[in-house]
Coordinates of C-alpha atoms and ligand atoms in Angstrom, one line a residue:
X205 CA -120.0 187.6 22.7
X206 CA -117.1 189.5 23.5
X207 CA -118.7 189.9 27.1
X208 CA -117.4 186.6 27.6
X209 CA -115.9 186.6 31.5
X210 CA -114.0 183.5 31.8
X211 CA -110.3 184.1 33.1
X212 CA -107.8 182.9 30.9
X213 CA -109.7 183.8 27.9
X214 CA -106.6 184.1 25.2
X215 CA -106.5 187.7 23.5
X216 CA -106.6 186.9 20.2
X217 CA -109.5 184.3 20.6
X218 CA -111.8 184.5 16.9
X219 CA -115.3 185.2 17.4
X220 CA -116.5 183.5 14.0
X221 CA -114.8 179.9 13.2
X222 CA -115.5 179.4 9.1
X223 CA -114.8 176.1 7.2
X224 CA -111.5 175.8 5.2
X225 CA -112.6 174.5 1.7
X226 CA -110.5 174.8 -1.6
X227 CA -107.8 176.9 0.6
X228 CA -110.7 179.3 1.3
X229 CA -111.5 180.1 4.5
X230 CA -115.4 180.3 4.0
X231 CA -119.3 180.2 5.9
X232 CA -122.0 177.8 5.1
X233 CA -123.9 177.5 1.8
X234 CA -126.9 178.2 3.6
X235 CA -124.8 180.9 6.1
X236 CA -126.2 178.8 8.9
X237 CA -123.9 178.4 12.5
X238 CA -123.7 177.0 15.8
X239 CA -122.6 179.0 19.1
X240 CA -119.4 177.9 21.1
X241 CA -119.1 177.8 24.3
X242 CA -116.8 176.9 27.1
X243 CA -116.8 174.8 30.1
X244 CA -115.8 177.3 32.8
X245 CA -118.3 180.0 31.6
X246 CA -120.5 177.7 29.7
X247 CA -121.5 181.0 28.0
X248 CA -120.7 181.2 24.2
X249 CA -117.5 183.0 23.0
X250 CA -118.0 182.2 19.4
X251 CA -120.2 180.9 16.5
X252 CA -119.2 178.3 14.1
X253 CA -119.8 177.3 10.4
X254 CA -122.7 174.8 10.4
X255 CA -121.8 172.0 7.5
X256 CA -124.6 171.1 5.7
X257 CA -124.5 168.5 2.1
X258 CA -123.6 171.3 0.1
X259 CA -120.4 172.3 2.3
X260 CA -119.5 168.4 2.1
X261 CA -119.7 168.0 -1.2
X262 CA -117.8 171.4 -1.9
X263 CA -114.8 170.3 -0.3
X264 CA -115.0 166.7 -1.3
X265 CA -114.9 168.5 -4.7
X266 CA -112.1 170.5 -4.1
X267 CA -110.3 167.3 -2.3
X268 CA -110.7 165.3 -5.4
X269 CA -109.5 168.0 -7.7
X270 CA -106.3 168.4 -5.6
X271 CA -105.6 164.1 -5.5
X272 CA -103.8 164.1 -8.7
X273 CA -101.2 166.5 -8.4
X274 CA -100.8 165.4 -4.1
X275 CA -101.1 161.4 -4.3
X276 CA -98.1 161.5 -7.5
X277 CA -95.5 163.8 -5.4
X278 CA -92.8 161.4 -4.3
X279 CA -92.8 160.4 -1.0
X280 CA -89.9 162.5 0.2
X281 CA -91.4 165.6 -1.2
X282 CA -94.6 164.5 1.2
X283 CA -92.3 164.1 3.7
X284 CA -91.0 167.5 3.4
X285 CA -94.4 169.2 3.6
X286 CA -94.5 166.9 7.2
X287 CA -92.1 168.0 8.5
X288 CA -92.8 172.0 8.2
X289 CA -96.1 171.4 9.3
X290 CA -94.9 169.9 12.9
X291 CA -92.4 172.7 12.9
X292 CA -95.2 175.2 12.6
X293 CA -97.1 173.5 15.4
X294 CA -94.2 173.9 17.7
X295 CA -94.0 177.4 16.9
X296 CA -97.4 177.9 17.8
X297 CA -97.3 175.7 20.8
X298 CA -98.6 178.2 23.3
X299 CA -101.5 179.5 21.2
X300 CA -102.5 176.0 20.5
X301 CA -102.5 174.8 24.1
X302 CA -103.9 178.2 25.1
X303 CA -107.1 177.4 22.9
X304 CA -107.4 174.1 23.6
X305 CA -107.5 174.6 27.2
X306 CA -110.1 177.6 26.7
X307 CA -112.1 175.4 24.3
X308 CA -111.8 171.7 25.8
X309 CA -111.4 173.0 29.5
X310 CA -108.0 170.4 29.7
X311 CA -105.5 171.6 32.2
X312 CA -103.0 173.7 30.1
X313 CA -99.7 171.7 31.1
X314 CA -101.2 168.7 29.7
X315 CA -102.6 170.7 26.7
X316 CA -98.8 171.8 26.0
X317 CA -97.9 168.2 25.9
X318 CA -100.7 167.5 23.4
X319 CA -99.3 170.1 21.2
X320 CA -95.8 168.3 21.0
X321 CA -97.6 165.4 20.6
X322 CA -99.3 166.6 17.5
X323 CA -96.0 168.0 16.3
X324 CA -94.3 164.5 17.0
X325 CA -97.2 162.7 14.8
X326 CA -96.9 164.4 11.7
X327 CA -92.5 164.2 12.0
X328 CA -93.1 160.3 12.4
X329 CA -95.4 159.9 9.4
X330 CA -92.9 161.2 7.3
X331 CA -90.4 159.4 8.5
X332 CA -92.5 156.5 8.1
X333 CA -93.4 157.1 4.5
X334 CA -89.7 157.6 3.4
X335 CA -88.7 154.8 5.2
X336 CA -91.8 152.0 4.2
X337 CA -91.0 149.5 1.2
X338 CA -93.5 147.6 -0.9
X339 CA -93.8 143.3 -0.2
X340 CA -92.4 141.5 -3.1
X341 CA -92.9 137.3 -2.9
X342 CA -90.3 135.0 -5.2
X343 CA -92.0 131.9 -5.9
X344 CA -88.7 130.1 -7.4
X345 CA -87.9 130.8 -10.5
X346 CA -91.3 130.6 -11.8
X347 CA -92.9 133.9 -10.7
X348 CA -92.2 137.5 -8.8
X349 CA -95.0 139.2 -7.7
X350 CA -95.2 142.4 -6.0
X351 CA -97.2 145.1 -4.1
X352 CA -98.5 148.2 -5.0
X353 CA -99.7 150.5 -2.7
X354 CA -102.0 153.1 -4.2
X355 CA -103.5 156.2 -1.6
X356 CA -107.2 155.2 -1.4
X357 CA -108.4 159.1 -2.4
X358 CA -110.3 161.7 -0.6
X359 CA -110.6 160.5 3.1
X360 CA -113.2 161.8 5.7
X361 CA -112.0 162.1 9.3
X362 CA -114.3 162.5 11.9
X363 CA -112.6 163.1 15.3
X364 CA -114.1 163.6 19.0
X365 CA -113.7 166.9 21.3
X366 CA -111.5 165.0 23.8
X367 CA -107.5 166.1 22.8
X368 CA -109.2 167.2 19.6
X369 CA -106.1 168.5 17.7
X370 CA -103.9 166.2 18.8
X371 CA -106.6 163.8 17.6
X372 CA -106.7 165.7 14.2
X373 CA -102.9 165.2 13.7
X374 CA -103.2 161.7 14.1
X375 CA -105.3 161.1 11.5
X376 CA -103.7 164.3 9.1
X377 CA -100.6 163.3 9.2
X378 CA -100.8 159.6 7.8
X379 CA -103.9 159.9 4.9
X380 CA -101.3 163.4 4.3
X381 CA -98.2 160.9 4.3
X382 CA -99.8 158.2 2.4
X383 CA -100.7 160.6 -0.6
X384 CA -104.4 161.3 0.4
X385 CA -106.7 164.4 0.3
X386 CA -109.2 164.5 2.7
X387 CA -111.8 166.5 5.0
X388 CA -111.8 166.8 8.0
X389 CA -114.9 166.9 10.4
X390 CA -113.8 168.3 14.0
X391 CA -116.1 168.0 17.1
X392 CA -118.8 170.4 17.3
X393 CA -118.3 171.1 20.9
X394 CA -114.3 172.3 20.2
X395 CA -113.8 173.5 16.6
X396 CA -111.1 175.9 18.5
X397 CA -108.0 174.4 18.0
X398 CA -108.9 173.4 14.3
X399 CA -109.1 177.0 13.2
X400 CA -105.5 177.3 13.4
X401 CA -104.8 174.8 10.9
X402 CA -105.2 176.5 7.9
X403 CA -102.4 179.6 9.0
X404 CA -100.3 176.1 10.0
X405 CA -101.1 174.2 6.8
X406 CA -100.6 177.2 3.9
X407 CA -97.6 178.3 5.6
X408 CA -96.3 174.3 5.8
X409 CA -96.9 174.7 1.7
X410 CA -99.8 171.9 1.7
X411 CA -101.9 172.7 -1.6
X412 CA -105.0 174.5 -2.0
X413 CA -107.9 171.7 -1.7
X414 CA -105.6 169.1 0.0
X415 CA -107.0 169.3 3.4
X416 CA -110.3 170.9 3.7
X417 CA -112.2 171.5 7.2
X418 CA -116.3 171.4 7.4
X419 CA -117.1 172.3 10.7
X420 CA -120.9 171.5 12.2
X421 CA -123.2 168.8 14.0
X422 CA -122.5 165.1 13.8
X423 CA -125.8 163.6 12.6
X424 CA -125.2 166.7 9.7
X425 CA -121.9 167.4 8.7
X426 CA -120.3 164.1 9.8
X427 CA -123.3 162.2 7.9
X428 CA -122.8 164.0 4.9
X429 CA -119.2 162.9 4.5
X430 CA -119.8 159.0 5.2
X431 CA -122.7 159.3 2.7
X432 CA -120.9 160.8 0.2
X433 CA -120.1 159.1 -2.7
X434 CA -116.7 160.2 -3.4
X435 CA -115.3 159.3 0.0
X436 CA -113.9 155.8 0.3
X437 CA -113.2 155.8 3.5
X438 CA -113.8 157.0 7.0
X439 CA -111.4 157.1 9.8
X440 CA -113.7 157.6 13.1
X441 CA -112.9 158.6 16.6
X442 CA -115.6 158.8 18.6
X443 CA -118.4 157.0 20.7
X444 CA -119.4 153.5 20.5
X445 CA -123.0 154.0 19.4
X446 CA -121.7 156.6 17.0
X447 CA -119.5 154.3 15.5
X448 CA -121.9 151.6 15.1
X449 CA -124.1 154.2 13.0
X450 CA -121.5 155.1 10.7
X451 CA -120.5 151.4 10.2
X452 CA -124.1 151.0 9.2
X453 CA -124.1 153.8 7.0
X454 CA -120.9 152.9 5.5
X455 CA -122.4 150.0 3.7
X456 CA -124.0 151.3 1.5
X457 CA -120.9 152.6 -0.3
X458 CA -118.9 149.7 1.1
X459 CA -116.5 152.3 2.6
X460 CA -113.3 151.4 4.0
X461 CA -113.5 152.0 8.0
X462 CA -111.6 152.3 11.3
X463 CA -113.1 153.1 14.1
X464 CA -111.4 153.7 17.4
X465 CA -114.4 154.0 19.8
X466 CA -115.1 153.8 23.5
X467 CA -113.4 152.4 26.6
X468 CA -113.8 150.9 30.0
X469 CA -110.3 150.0 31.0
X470 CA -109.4 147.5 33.3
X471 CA -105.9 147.9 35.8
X472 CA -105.3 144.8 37.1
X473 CA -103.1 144.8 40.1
X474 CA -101.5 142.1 41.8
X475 CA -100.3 142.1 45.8
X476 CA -96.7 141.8 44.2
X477 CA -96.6 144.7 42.5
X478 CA -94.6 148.4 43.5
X479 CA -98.0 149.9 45.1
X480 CA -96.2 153.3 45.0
X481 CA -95.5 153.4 41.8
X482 CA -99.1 151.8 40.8
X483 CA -100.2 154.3 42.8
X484 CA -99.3 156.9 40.6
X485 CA -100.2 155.5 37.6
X486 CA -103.4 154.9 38.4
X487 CA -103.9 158.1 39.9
X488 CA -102.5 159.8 36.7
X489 CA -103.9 157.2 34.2
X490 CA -107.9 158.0 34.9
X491 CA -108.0 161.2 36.3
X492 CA -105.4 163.2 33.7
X493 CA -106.9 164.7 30.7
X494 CA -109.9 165.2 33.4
X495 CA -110.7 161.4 32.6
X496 CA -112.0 162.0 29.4
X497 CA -109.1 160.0 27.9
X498 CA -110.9 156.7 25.6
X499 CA -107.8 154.7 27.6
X500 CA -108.5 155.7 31.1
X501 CA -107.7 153.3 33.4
X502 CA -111.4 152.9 34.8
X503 CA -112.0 150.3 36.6
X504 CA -109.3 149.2 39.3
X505 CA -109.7 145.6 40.5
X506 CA -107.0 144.8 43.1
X507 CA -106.0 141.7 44.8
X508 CA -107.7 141.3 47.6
X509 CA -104.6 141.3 50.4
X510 CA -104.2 145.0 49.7
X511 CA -107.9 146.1 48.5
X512 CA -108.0 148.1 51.6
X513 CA -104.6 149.7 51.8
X514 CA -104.7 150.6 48.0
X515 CA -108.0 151.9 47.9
X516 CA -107.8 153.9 50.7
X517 CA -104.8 155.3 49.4
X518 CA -106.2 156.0 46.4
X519 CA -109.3 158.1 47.7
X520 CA -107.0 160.5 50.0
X521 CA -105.1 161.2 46.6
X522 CA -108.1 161.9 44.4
X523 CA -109.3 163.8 47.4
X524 CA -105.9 166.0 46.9
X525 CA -105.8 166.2 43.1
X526 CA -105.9 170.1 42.3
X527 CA -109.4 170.6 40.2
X528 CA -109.0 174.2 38.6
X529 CA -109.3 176.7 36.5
X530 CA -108.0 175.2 33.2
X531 CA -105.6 177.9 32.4
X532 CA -103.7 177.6 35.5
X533 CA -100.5 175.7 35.4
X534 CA -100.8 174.1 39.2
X535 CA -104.4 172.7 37.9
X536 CA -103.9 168.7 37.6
X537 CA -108.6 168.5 37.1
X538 CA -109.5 171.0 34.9
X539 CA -113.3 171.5 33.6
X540 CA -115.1 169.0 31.3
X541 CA -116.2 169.7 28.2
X542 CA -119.6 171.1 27.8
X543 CA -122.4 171.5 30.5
X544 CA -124.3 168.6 28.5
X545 CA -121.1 166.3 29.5
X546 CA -121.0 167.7 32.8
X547 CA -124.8 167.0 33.9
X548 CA -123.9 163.3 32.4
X549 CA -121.2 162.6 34.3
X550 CA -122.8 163.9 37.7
X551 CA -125.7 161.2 36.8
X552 CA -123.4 158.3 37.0
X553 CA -121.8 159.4 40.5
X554 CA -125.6 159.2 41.4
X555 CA -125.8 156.3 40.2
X556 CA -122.9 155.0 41.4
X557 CA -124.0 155.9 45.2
X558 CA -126.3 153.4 44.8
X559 CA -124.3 150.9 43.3
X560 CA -121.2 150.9 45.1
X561 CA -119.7 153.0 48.2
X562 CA -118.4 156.5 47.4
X563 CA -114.9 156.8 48.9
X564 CA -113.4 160.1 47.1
X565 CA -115.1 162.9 46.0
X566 CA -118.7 162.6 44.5
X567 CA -119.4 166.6 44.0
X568 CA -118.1 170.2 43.1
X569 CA -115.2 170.9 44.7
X570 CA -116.1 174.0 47.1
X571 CA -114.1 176.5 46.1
X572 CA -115.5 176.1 42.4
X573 CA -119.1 177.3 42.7
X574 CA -119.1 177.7 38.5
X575 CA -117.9 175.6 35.3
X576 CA -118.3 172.4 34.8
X577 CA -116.2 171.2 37.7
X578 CA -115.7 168.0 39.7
X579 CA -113.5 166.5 42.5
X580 CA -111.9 163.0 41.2
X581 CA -114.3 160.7 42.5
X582 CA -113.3 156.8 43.2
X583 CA -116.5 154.2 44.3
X584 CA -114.9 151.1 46.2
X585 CA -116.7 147.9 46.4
X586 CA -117.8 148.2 42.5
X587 CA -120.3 144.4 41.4
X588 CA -119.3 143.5 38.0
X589 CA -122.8 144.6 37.0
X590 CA -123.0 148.0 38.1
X591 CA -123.6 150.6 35.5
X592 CA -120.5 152.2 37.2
X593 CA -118.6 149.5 36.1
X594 CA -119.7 148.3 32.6
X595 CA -120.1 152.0 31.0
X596 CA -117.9 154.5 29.8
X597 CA -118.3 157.2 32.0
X598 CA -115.7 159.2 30.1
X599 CA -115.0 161.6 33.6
X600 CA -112.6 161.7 36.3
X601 CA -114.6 158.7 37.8
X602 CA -113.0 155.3 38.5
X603 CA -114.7 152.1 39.9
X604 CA -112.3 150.0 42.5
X605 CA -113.3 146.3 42.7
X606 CA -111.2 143.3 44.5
X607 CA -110.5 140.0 43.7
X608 CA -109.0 136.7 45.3
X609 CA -106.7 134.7 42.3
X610 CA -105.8 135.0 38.7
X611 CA -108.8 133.5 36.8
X612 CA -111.2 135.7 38.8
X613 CA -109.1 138.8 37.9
X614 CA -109.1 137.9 34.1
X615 CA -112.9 137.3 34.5
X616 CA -113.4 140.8 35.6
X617 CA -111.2 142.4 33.6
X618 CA -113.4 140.6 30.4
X619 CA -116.0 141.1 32.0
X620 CA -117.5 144.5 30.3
X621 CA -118.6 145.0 26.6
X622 CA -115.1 147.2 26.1
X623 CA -111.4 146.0 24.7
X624 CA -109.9 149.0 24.2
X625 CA -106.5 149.1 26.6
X626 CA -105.4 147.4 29.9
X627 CA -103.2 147.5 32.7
X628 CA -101.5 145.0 34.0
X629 CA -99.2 145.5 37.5
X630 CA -97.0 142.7 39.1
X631 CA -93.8 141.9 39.9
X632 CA -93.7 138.5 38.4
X633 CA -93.2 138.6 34.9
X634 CA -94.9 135.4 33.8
X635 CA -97.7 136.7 35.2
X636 CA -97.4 139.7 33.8
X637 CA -97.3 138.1 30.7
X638 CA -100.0 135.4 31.3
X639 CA -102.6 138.2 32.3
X640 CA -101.4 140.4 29.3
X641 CA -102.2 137.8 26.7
X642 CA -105.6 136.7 28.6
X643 CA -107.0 139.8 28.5
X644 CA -109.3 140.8 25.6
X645 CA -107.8 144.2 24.5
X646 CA -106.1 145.8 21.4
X647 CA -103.6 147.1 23.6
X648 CA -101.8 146.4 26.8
X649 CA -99.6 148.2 29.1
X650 CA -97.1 145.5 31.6
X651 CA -96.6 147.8 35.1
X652 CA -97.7 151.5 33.1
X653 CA -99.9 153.4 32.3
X654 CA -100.8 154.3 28.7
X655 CA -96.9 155.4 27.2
X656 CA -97.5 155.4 23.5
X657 CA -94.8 154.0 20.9
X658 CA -96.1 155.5 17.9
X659 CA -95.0 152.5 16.1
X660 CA -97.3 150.1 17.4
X661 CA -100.6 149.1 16.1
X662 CA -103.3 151.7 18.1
X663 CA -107.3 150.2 18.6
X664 CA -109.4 148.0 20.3
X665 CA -111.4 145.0 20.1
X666 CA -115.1 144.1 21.0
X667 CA -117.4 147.3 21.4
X668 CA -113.6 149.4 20.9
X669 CA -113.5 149.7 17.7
X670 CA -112.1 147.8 14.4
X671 CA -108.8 147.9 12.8
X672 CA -105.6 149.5 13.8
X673 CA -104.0 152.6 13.3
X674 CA -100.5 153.8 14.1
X675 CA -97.3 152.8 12.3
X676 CA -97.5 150.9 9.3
X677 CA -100.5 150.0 10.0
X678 CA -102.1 153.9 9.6
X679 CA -100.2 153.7 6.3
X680 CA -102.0 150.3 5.2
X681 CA -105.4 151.6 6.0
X682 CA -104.6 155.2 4.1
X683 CA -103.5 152.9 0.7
X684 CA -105.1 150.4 -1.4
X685 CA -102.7 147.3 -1.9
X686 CA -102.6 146.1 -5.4
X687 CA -101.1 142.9 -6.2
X688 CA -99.0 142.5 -9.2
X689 CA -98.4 138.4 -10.5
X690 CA -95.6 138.5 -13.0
X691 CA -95.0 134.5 -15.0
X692 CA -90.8 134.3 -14.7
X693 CA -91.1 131.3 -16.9
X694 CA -94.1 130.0 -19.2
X695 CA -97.3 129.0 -17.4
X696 CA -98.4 125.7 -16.9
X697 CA -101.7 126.2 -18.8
X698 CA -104.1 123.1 -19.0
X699 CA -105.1 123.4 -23.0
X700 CA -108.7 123.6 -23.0
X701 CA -110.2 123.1 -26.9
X702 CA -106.8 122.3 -28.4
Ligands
NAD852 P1 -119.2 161.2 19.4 O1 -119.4 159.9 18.8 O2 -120.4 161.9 20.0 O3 -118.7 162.2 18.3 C1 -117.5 162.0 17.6 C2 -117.5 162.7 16.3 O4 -118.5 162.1 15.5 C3 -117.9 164.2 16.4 O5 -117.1 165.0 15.4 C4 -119.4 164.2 16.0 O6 -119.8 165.4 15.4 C5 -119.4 163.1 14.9 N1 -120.7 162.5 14.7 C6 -121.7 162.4 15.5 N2 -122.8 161.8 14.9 C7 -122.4 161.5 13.6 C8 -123.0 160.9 12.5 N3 -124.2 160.4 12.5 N4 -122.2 160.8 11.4 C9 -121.0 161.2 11.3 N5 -120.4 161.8 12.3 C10 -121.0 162.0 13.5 O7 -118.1 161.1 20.4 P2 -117.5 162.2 21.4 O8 -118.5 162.3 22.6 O9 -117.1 163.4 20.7 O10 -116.2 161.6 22.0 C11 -116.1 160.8 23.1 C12 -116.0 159.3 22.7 O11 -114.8 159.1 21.9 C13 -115.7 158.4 23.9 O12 -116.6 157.3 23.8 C14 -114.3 158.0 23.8 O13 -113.9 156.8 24.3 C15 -114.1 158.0 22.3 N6 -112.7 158.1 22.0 C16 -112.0 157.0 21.5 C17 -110.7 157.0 21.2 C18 -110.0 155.8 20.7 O14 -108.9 156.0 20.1 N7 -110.5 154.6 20.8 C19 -110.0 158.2 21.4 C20 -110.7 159.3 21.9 C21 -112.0 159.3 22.1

């Protein structure tokens, strides 16, 4: 395995990635693993834990035995904990980004900025918990009653291979804040990243058994945590259909859910709007992160006075986006994933030549005759029921369609089975405004792209995904609220039998 050819393989890459149970780095029951590859080789580099029950229920066990003695520290102490963890991310912010690029095939500047990103979670979560109060509600003199908030106990995350660790931290660092244990289920096809948490986490001082880490396959690993009993809740990233399952299965313990799930994006751009700057944005929006980003701006519909100019303009810049070896800084395309990924992708710019016209890209760039490489690829002329434009391709693909007025840009922009995010770009405010509110999405962006506030509520609607995470509202979903009715005064209590 150490054979492995790729260029800008990282020296001190592991050859064997082990789960993280009880603070113990530590193989499968049954010493069963799974090889790892990457996406410019697509030849293994390393073999993983494979999770079966018995690792789940090991580190559930473990999680539980450490809820006591994390969920009753005071907040501040928490806090504390926080904070040391994003300070040993930043200190590892090369290593990190240099595995994640290796592992995800993510162009390395924008794995740097993921890094801070994960950093920046885990500083606001604690600032968050110090900072949150509990409700209280005066009804005159009569009564007081108050809230509670309780962590819910040993959470199950289950997070997806695009930005993996900076998907991780998002879900770490509020169930850590809120006073939760939990395990954590990374994505089978980049467990990379995730092997560096435990050096981050026991040198942060996070207690044996807090977090714990079960590597291995979805329908295995991941299924053994939302069926096991003593996980109340699940906080999922992933696919659609994925999530749908683990809804389903969910019942059957009544868990507590989020799911943040797949995306078809609509930009919505009006003939008012700064084209230059839209431009960019929409050039950046769907293509960075290679376009495996859940809020990709994939489907462009433009007003129909500048359809031409803008699309146009939009195909000579994908043809000019630099596609690349991951590891090089100049690379703005990196590879995707996993050759799986890959071959599914290249199926929908099939498809998509017979659904629509192919104006950018379509193929392997030439000078890339290996890895799982493609040139950004833009289809004009996209019919609202094109394959191309109603499913998540999840690829540097994006679908350009016009229209002539408002109501038939709002039509479009509903018109798929996604609400995750939308874009919205115009000069005139009300309409900005108008459009933003019309449009059925958890999230909108007025004349952006997707620029996070980390304080706003994060999810979708429809086929997205339920409930919201971010801010507070990460915070509500890690806790149980408890209600607590206190009479002020004597109660008014009808005297039955007296
Ligand atoms: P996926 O659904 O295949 O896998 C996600 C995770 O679920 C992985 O860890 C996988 O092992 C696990 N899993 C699979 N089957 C399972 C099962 N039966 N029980 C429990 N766990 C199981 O998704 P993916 O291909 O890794 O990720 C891409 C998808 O994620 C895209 O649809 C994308 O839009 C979505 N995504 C959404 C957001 C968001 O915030 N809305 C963010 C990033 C990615």
């Amino acid at each position: 395995m150490s054979t492995n050819p790729t260029p800008g393989r990282p020296a001190d890459l592991p050859t064997r990635i082990r789960h993280w149970i009880g603070g113990e780095l530590t193989d499968s029951a049954d010493g069963r693993t799974f090889p790892v590859s990457d996406p410019v080789s697509n030849a293994p580099y390393a073999t993983a834990a494979a999770g079966t029950t018995d690792d789940v229920d090991r580190a559930v066990t473990a999680a539980r035995a450490a809820f006591p003695a994390w969920s009753k520290l005071g907040n501040r102490e928490r806090a504390r904990v926080l904070y040391r963890i994003a300070d040993g991310v930043e200190a590892r912010e090369e290593r990190l980004a240099a595995f994640e690029t290796f592992d995800s095939g993510l162009p390395i500047t924008q794995a740097r900025g993921q890094a801070r990103r994960a950093a920046e979670n885990f500083r606001y979560f604690a600032d968050v918990i110090v900072a949150i109060g509990e409700e209280a509600f005066r009804a005159g003199d009569q009564q007081i009653n108050y809230v509670v908030r309780t962590p819910v106990g040993v959470a199950g995350l289950i997070t997806p291979w695009n930005t993996p660790f900076m998907l991780e931290s998002w879900k770490l660092a509020p169930a850590l804040a809120s006073g939760c244990t939990l395990v954590l289920k990374p994505a089978e096809w980049t467990p990379l990243s995730a092997s560096l948490w435990p050096e981050i986490l026991d040198e942060a001082g996070v207690p044996s058994g807090v977090v714990n880490i079960v590597h291995g396959i979805g329908e295995e690993a991941g299924q053994a945590l939302v069926d096991h009993p003593g996980v109340p809740l699940i906080s999922f990233t992933g696919s659609t259909d994925t999530g749908r399952h683990i809804v389903r299965s969910s019942a059957a313990h009544l868990k507590t859910t989020s799911m943040e799930l797949g995306g078809k994006s609509p930009v919505v751009l009006f003939a008012d709007a700064d084209l230059d700057a839209a431009l960019d944005s929409v050039v950046f929006g769907v293509f960075s992160l290679n376009g495996e980003r859940c809020t990709a701006g994939s489907r462009v519909l433009v007003e129909r006075p500048i359809y031409e100019e803008f699309t146009r303009r939009l195909a000579e810049r994908a043809e000019r986006v630099k596609v690349g070896l991951p590891s090089d800084p100049a690379t703005e395309v990196g590879a995707l994933v996993h050759a799986e990924h890959y071959a599914r992708v290249l199926d929908y710019v099939e498809i998509g030549q017979q659904e629509a016209k192919l104006v950018a890209g379509g193929g392997r760039p030439a000078h890339l005759p290996e890895g799982n490489y493609l040139q950004p690829t833009v289809f004009a002329d996209v019919p609202r029921d094109a394959r191309i434009f109603q499913e998540e391709i999840f690829g540097p693909v994006v679908a350009v369609a016009p229209f002539d007025d408002e109501t038939e840009a709002v039509e479009l922009a509903n018109a798929t089975e996604y609400g995750l995010a939308a874009y919205v770009w115009t000069s005139d405010l009300k309409r900005g405004h108008r459009v933003a509110h019309a449009v059925e999405s958890g999230m909108v962006w007025i004349n952006s792209h997707n620029v996070r506030d980390l304080r706003t509520p994060f999810g979708g609607v429809k086929s997205s995904g339920l409930g919201r995470e971010g801010g507070a509202h990460s915070i509500d979903f890690y806790t149980e609220s408890k209600i607590v009715h206190v009479m002020l005064d004597q109660p008014h209590t009808p005297r039955f039998g007296a």
